[in-house]
Structure formats: structure tokens, C-alpha cells
Coordinates of C-alpha atoms and ligand atoms in Angstrom, one line a residue:
X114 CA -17.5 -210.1 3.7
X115 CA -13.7 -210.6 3.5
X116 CA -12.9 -214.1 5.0
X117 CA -11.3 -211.9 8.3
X118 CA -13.9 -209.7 9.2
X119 CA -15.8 -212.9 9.7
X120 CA -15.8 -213.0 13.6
X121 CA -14.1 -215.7 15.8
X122 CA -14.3 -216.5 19.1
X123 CA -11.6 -218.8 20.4
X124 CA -12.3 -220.7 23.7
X125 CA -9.1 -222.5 24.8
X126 CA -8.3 -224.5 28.1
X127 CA -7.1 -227.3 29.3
X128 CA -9.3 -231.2 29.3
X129 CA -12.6 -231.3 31.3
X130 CA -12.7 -227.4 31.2
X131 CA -15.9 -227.5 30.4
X132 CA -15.0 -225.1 27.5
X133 CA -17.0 -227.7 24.8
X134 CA -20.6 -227.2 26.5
X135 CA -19.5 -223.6 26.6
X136 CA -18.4 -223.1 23.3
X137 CA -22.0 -225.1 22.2
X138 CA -24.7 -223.0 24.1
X139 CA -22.5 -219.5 22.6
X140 CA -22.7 -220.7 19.3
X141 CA -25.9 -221.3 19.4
X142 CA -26.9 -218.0 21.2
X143 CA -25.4 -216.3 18.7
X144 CA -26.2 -217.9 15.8
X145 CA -22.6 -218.9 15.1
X146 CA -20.8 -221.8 13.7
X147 CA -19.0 -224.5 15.9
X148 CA -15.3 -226.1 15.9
X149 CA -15.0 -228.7 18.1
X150 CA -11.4 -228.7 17.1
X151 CA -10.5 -231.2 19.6
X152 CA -12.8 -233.9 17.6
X153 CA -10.3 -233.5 14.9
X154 CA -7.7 -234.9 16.8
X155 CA -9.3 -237.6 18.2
X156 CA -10.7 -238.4 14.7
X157 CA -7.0 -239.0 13.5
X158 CA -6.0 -241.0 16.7
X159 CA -8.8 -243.4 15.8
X160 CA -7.9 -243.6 12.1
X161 CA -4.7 -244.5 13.2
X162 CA -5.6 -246.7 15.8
X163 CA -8.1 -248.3 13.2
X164 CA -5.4 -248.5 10.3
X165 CA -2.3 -250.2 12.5
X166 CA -0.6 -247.0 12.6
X167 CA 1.5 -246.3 15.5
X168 CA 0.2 -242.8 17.1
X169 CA 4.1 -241.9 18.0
X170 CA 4.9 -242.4 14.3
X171 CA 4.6 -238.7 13.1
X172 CA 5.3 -239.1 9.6
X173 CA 3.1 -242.5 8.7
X174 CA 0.0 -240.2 10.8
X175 CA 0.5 -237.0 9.1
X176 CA 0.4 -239.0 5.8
X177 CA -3.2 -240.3 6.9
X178 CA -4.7 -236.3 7.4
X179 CA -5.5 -235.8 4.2
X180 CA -6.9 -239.0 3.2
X181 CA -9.4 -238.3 5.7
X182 CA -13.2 -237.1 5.8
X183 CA -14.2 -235.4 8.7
X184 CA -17.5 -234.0 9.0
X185 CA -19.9 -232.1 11.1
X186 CA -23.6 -232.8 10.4
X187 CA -26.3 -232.2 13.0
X188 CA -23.6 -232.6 16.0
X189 CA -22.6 -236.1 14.8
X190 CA -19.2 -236.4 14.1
X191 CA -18.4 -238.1 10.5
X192 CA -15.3 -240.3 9.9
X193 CA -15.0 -241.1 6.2
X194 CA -18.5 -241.6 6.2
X195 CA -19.2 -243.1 9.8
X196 CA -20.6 -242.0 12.6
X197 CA -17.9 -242.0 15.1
X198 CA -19.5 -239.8 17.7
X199 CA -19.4 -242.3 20.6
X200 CA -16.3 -243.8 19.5
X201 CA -14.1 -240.7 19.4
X202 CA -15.1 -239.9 23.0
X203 CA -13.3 -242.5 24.9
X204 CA -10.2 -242.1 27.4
X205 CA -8.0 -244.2 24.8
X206 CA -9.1 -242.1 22.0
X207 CA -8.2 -238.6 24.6
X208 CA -4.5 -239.9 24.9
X209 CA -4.2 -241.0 21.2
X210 CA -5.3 -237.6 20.2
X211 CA -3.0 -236.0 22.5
X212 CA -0.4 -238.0 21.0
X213 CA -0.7 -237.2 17.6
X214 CA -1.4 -233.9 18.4
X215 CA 2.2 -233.5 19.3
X216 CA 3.4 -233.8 15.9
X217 CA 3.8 -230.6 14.2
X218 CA 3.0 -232.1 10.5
X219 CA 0.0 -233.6 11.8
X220 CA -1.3 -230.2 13.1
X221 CA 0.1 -228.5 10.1
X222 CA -2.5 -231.4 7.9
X223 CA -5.2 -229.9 9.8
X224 CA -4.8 -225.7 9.6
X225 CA -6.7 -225.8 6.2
X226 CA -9.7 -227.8 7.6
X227 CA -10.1 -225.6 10.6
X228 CA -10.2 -222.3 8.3
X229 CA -12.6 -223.7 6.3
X230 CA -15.3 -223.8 9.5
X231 CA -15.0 -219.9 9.3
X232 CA -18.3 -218.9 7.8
X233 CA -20.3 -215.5 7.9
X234 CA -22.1 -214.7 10.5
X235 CA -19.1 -216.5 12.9
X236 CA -17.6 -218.9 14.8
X237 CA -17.1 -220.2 18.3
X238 CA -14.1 -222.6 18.0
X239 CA -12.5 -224.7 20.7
X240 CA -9.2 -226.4 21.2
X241 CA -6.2 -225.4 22.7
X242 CA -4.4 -223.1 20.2
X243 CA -7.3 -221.2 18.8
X244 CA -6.6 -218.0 20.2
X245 CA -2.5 -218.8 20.0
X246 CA -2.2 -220.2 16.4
X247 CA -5.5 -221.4 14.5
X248 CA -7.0 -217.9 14.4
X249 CA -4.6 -215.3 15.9
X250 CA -7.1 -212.7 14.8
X251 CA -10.2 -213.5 17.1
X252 CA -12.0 -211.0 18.5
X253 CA -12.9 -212.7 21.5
X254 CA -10.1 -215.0 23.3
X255 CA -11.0 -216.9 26.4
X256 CA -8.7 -219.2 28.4
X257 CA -11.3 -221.3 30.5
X258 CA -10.0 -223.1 33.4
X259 CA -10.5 -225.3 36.5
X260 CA -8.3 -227.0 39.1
X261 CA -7.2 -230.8 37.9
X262 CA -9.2 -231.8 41.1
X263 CA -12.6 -229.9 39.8
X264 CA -11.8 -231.1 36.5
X265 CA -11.7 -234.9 37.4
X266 CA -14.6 -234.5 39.9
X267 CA -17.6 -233.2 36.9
X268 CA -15.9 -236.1 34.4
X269 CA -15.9 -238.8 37.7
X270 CA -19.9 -237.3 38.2
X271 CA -20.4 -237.4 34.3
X272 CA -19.2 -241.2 33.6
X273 CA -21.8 -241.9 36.9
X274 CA -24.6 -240.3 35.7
X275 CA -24.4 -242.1 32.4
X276 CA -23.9 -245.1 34.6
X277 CA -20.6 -246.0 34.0
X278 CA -17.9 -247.0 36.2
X279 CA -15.6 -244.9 37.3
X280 CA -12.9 -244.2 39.4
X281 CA -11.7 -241.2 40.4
X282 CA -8.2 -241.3 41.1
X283 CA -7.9 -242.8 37.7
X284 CA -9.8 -240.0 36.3
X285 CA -7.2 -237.2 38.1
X286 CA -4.3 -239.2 36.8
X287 CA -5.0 -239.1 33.2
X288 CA -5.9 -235.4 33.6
X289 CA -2.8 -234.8 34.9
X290 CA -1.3 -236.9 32.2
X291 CA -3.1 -234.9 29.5
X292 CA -2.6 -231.8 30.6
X293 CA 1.3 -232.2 30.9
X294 CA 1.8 -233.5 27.4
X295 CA -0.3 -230.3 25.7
X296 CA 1.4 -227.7 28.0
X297 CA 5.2 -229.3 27.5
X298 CA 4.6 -230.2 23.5
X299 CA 7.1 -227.6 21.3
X300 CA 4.1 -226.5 18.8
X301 CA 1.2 -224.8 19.9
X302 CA 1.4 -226.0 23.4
X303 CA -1.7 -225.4 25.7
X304 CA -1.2 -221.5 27.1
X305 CA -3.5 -218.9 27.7
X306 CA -3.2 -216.3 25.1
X307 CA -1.0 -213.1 25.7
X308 CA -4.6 -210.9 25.3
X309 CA -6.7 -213.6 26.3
X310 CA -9.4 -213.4 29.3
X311 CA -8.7 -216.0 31.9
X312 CA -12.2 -217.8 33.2
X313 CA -12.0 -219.6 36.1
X314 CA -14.6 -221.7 36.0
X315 CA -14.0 -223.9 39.8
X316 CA -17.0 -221.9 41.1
X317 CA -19.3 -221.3 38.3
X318 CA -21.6 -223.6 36.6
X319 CA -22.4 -223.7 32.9
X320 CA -25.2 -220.8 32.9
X321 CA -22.6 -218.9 34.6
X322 CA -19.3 -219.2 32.9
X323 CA -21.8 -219.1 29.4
X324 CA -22.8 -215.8 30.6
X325 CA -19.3 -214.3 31.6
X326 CA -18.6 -215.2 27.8
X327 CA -21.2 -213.5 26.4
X328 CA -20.2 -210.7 28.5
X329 CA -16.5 -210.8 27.7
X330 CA -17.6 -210.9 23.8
X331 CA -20.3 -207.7 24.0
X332 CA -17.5 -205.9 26.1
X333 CA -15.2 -205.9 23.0
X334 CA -17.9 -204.9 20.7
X335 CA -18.1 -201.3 22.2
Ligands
LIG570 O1 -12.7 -233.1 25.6 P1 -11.3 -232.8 26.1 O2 -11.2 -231.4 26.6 O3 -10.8 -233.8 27.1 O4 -10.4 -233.0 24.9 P2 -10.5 -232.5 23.4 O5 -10.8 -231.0 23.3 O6 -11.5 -233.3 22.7 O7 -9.0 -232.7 22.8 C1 -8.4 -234.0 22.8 C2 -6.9 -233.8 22.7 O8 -6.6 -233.2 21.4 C3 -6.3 -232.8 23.7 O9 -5.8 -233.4 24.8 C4 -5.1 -232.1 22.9 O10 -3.9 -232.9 23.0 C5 -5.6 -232.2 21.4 N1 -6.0 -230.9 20.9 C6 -5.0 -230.1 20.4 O11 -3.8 -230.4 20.5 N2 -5.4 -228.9 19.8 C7 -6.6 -228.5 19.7 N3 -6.9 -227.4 19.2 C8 -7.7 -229.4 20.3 C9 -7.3 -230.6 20.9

């Protein structure tokens, strides 16, 4: 099998989309291998937040990529050898990654590493440029939304039931926040993708918007 008749499914949208548990339970219907491409990112902001570096310094952060091990094993997230699946998830660690994701030669460091998680018999990657930039070819391109309000409301809900505080206001601020810096950055800004279905997601739950993708991916097999 030639490396691009190796199917992709690219679920992009903005934070809180729920497009991660989405992406997850597809992969794993189908067999399929997972990008959590967004992990990426936040494994470089805390690199560079554990190495002194300055996440507005493009240069000194791109430098950092590929001195970097990022691995996957058993949905554990591996930064040069430790587990940093906790530590990537925070708030701090959201901003930092949108911050260096700004930087076009840190997103150029990590084009390479995203192709490589294209393996027969697929993939289900998510981010926010699959569909626009990573892997243009897809055959399946979803843009899953929600309203910033719906969005904060299941993280606010989320932080409680793992019994943390949280405060919603907060939570719709940085949202906001996130959302405005990947829609306005110059490379591969967050946008729905010109032949991408658009799932609205404020009224479904996860079965749901899992099974409209399914639908939208046997609808382009016939
Ligand atoms: O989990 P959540 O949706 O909040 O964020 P994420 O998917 O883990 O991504 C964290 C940050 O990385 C985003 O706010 C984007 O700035 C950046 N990112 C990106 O620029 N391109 C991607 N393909 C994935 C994430």
C-alpha cells in the first residue's frame, strides 16, 4: 500500500470541541491509528517551559523540536522518556502550546512526526489543520464545533467531576483567548476546511456526534 492510499480522517475544531473523545472512540471503531496532534504541541510548550525557554521565542523553541521524543504508548503520552500525560493537560500548558504553535518553524519541526503516525489500515488525526495542511488528502474532513459558552460549560462540568475547582467565567475567558490566537495566527490558522463537513456538536452528546462521523466517513466510501 502506497503511503497515500492509506486512509485519513481529519477531525479539526476549535478547544473543548470535544473532537479528542471523538477522534478516540472512531479510531478505535475502526481499527485505526490515533494523532492527538494537539499533544504535540503541548509537549513542546512544556519542554520549553521545563528548559527556561521563552514560548514567544520562535527560533530558541523550534531549535528544541527535534531534540525531542515524543511518544504514544498505550494512550500515555511520552516526553523524552517521561510520562507527561497529566502534566501536558493543564490550562498553562493549553496557552503555551497555543503560543508556540504560532510559530511557523516550530510547526514546520513537527510535519515529519505527524506523517509518520500514517500507518495501514488508517488514521483518525486531530488538531486544527489536519484537514487544511497536515494531510490535505483525507478522505474524511470534519470541522466539529460548539458555541464558546457550550464549550466552557462540559470543561467547567469536567474539572468538577474530577473534583477540581473551577470557575466558569475563567474557563469562557481562556476559551475565548485560545480560540482567537489559532483563528488570527498567519500559518495554518484554525478554519474549517473548504470540503470539510461542519458538525455542530451544541446539541449532541458523544454517542451522537461519534455516530454522525461514522456516517459522514461510510458516505464517502460509496
Ligand atoms: O484539548 P484542546 O482542544 O483544548 O487543545 P489541543 O487540541 O490539545 O491543542 C492545544 C493547542 O495546540 C491549541 O490551542 C492550538 O493552538 C495548538 N494546536 C495547533 O496549533 N495545531 C494542531 N494541529 C493541534 C493543536
Amino acid at each position: 500500500m502506497s503511503l497515500n492510499s492509506i486512509p485519513v480522517i481529519a477531525i479539526d475544531g476549535p478547544s473543548a470541541s470535544g473532537k479528542g473523545t471523538v477522534a478516540q472512540i472512531v479510531a478505535e471503531k475502526l481499527g485505526y491509528h490515533y494523532l492527538d496532534s494537539g499533544a504535540l504541541y503541548r509537549s513542546v510548550a512544556l519542554a520549553a517551559y521545563e528548559q527556561g525557554i521563552d514560548s514567544n521565542a520562535e527560533q530558541d523553541v523550534a531549535k528544541l523540536v527535534p531534540r525531542l521524543s515524543i511518544k504514544f504508548q498505550h494512550g500515555e503520552i511520552y516526553l523524552n522518556d517521561a510520562d507527561v500525560s497529566e502534566k501536558i493537560r493543564t490550562e498553562q500548558m493549553g496557552q503555551g502550546a497555543s503560543k508556540v504553535a504560532a510559530h511557523p518553524l516550530v510547526r514546520l519541526a513537527l510535519v515529519d512526526l505527524q506523517h509518520s503516525f500514517r500507518k495501514a489500515p488508517g488514521l483518525v488525526a486531530d488538531g486544527r489543520d489536519m484537514a487544511t495542511v497536515i494531510f490535505p488528502d483525507a478522505k474524511t474532513k470534519i470541522f466539529l464545533t460548539a458555541s464558546a459558552e457550550v464549550r466552557a460549560e462540559r470543561r467547567y462540568k469536567q474539572l468538577l467531576n474530577k473534583g477540581l475547582e473551577a470557575n466558569y467565567q475563567a474557563i469562557l475567558k481562556e476559551l475565548q483567548d485560545r480560540d482567537a490566537r489559532d483563528r488570527q495566527r498567519t500559518v495554518a490558522p484554525l478554519q474549517q476546511a473548504q470540503d470539510a463537513c461542519l458538525l455542530e456538536t451544541g446539541q449532541l452528546n458523544i454517542e451522537q456526534a461519534v455516530n454522525k462521523v461514522l456516517e459522514a466517513i461510510a458516505a464517502n466510501q460509496q
